[in-house]
Each structure stands twice: as structure tokens, then as C-alpha cells.
Amino acid sequence: QVQLVESGGGLVQTGGSLRLSCAASGRTFSSYYMGWFRQAPGKERELVADINWTGDSTYYADSVKGRFTISRDNAKNTVYLQMNSLKPEDTAVYYCTTARLRGVRAYDYWGQGTQVTVSL
């Protein structure tokens, strides 16, 4: 059974940094897309960033380009999200996700989420 466990969230001031980690288990993840979504109160869940299985193709939402960096370590079955220059509008629950099918950029498995709060 696929399990995704996020960590690294917390409270940070505007302009600060956080690094989220997602440890995956239940299968080998080196052939699957992985990504991070977020959901703020009263808003829909949105894709923040994702990464292909080799790590050489990434996507970022316009709102985080130049501030966030996604990476993965397939040997550790872990994906990371480095978040710099954080803004209050980045406040949300951040969810790790991975695909069910190899090479397909569609997300089926989700972690429980980690709260990120950016204060003024």
C-alpha cells in the first residue's frame, strides 16, 4: 500500500524559508511523477510543483516560480520542496502526491498534509 508522509511544515515569518519532505513507501517510486499541492482555507487545492521520475523535468505554479524548488532522491524515496521568500499568501496545507501509473502525470495518492503558516 502506497503511503506518503509529509514533514517540515510550521510557522515562519514573511521572507523566511521552510523545507518540506515527503517520505514514500509501499513501492519503488523512481518511475513515477511526484508533486506538491496546497490548499488554503476556502480555496481549491492547487498544484504547486511537480517533478518527473528522473528529476530533469519540473513544473511550478506562476505564484511560486523563483522562490520554490522541488527535488527528489529516488534512493530514499523522498521528494522535497524548498520554499524561500515565503509570503502570507503561501499559507496553506501542503500535500505530497504521486501517480498510480508509471510515466503518467496524474495524481492518485496523497499524504495527510502539513500546515505551513506565514506570518506578517
Short mmCIF file of C-alpha atoms in Angstrom, two decimals:
data_model
loop_
_atom_site.label_atom_id
_atom_site.label_comp_id
_atom_site.label_asym_id
_atom_site.label_seq_id
_atom_site.Cartn_x
_atom_site.Cartn_y
_atom_site.Cartn_z
CA GLN A 1 0.00 0.00 0.00
CA VAL A 2 1.36 3.38 -1.00
CA GLN A 3 1.97 5.76 1.89
CA LEU A 4 3.16 9.34 1.77
CA VAL A 5 4.25 11.12 4.93
CA GLU A 6 4.99 14.84 4.87
CA SER A 7 7.12 16.75 7.35
CA GLY A 8 8.75 20.14 7.69
CA GLY A 9 5.77 22.44 7.91
CA GLY A 10 5.41 25.10 10.56
CA LEU A 11 5.14 28.78 11.35
CA VAL A 12 7.57 31.19 9.69
CA GLN A 13 7.76 34.94 9.21
CA THR A 14 7.40 36.62 5.86
CA GLY A 15 10.61 36.24 3.89
CA GLY A 16 11.61 33.08 5.73
CA SER A 17 12.23 29.58 4.43
CA LEU A 18 10.97 26.08 5.04
CA ARG A 19 11.86 22.72 3.54
CA LEU A 20 9.12 20.16 3.20
CA SER A 21 9.93 16.48 2.88
CA CYS A 22 7.75 13.60 1.78
CA ALA A 23 8.80 10.05 2.54
CA ALA A 24 7.13 7.50 0.31
CA SER A 25 6.72 3.80 0.94
CA GLY A 26 4.85 0.82 -0.41
CA ARG A 27 6.52 0.60 -3.79
CA THR A 28 9.52 1.87 -5.77
CA PHE A 29 8.90 5.48 -6.76
CA SER A 30 11.67 6.04 -9.25
CA SER A 31 9.33 5.63 -12.26
CA TYR A 32 6.56 7.92 -11.08
CA TYR A 33 5.76 11.60 -11.08
CA MET A 34 5.66 13.21 -7.65
CA GLY A 35 4.43 16.60 -6.63
CA TRP A 36 3.16 19.06 -4.08
CA PHE A 37 -0.29 20.60 -3.93
CA ARG A 38 -1.60 23.12 -1.42
CA GLN A 39 -4.99 24.15 -0.16
CA ALA A 40 -5.72 27.38 1.65
CA PRO A 41 -8.94 27.90 3.65
CA GLY A 42 -11.88 28.49 1.34
CA LYS A 43 -9.85 27.77 -1.78
CA GLU A 44 -9.44 24.83 -4.11
CA ARG A 45 -6.43 22.56 -3.93
CA GLU A 46 -3.81 23.74 -6.42
CA LEU A 47 -0.69 22.22 -7.90
CA VAL A 48 2.39 24.00 -6.57
CA ALA A 49 5.16 21.98 -8.22
CA ASP A 50 5.84 18.55 -9.61
CA ILE A 51 8.75 16.55 -10.94
CA ASN A 52 9.19 13.66 -13.30
CA TRP A 53 10.80 10.36 -12.34
CA THR A 54 14.33 11.32 -13.37
CA GLY A 55 14.14 14.78 -11.88
CA ASP A 56 15.05 16.56 -15.10
CA SER A 57 11.58 17.98 -15.75
CA THR A 58 9.80 20.19 -13.27
CA TYR A 59 6.72 22.38 -13.19
CA TYR A 60 6.00 25.34 -10.93
CA ALA A 61 2.88 27.41 -10.46
CA ASP A 62 3.45 31.01 -11.50
CA SER A 63 2.89 32.14 -7.93
CA VAL A 64 5.95 30.23 -6.65
CA LYS A 65 8.38 30.40 -9.58
CA GLY A 66 11.79 31.61 -8.50
CA ARG A 67 11.00 31.01 -4.82
CA PHE A 68 10.27 27.27 -4.53
CA THR A 69 12.37 24.34 -5.69
CA ILE A 70 11.20 20.75 -5.97
CA SER A 71 13.68 17.88 -5.94
CA ARG A 72 13.71 14.17 -5.33
CA ASP A 73 16.03 11.48 -4.07
CA ASN A 74 14.92 8.19 -5.59
CA ALA A 75 17.35 6.20 -3.46
CA LYS A 76 15.49 7.50 -0.41
CA ASN A 77 12.00 7.50 -1.96
CA THR A 78 11.72 11.11 -0.90
CA VAL A 79 10.60 14.32 -2.56
CA TYR A 80 11.41 17.77 -1.22
CA LEU A 81 10.02 21.26 -1.57
CA GLN A 82 12.40 24.06 -0.66
CA MET A 83 10.38 27.21 -0.04
CA ASN A 84 12.19 30.54 0.13
CA SER A 85 10.99 34.14 0.39
CA LEU A 86 7.72 32.94 1.85
CA LYS A 87 4.69 35.21 1.73
CA PRO A 88 1.48 35.21 3.78
CA GLU A 89 -0.37 34.00 0.68
CA ASP A 90 1.70 30.80 0.81
CA THR A 91 -0.17 29.85 3.99
CA ALA A 92 -1.92 26.55 3.33
CA VAL A 93 -1.91 22.85 3.99
CA TYR A 94 0.67 21.28 1.69
CA TYR A 95 0.06 17.79 0.34
CA CYS A 96 2.53 15.39 -1.20
CA THR A 97 1.23 13.32 -4.07
CA THR A 98 2.31 10.64 -6.50
CA ALA A 99 0.87 8.97 -9.55
CA ARG A 100 -0.58 5.49 -9.74
CA LEU A 101 0.74 4.79 -13.24
CA ARG A 102 4.34 4.91 -14.42
CA GLY A 103 5.17 7.92 -16.55
CA VAL A 104 1.71 9.43 -16.21
CA ARG A 105 1.31 12.91 -14.78
CA ALA A 106 -1.93 12.28 -12.91
CA TYR A 107 -2.11 12.10 -9.16
CA ASP A 108 -3.88 9.40 -7.21
CA TYR A 109 -2.11 9.02 -3.87
CA TRP A 110 -1.98 11.71 -1.20
CA GLY A 111 -0.30 12.35 2.11
CA GLN A 112 -2.12 13.67 5.15
CA GLY A 113 -0.79 17.19 4.64
CA THR A 114 1.44 19.52 6.59
CA GLN A 115 0.45 23.03 7.65
CA VAL A 116 2.55 25.98 6.52
CA THR A 117 1.72 29.32 8.10
CA VAL A 118 3.49 32.52 7.08
CA SER A 119 3.02 35.45 9.43
CA LEU A 120 3.33 39.11 8.57
#
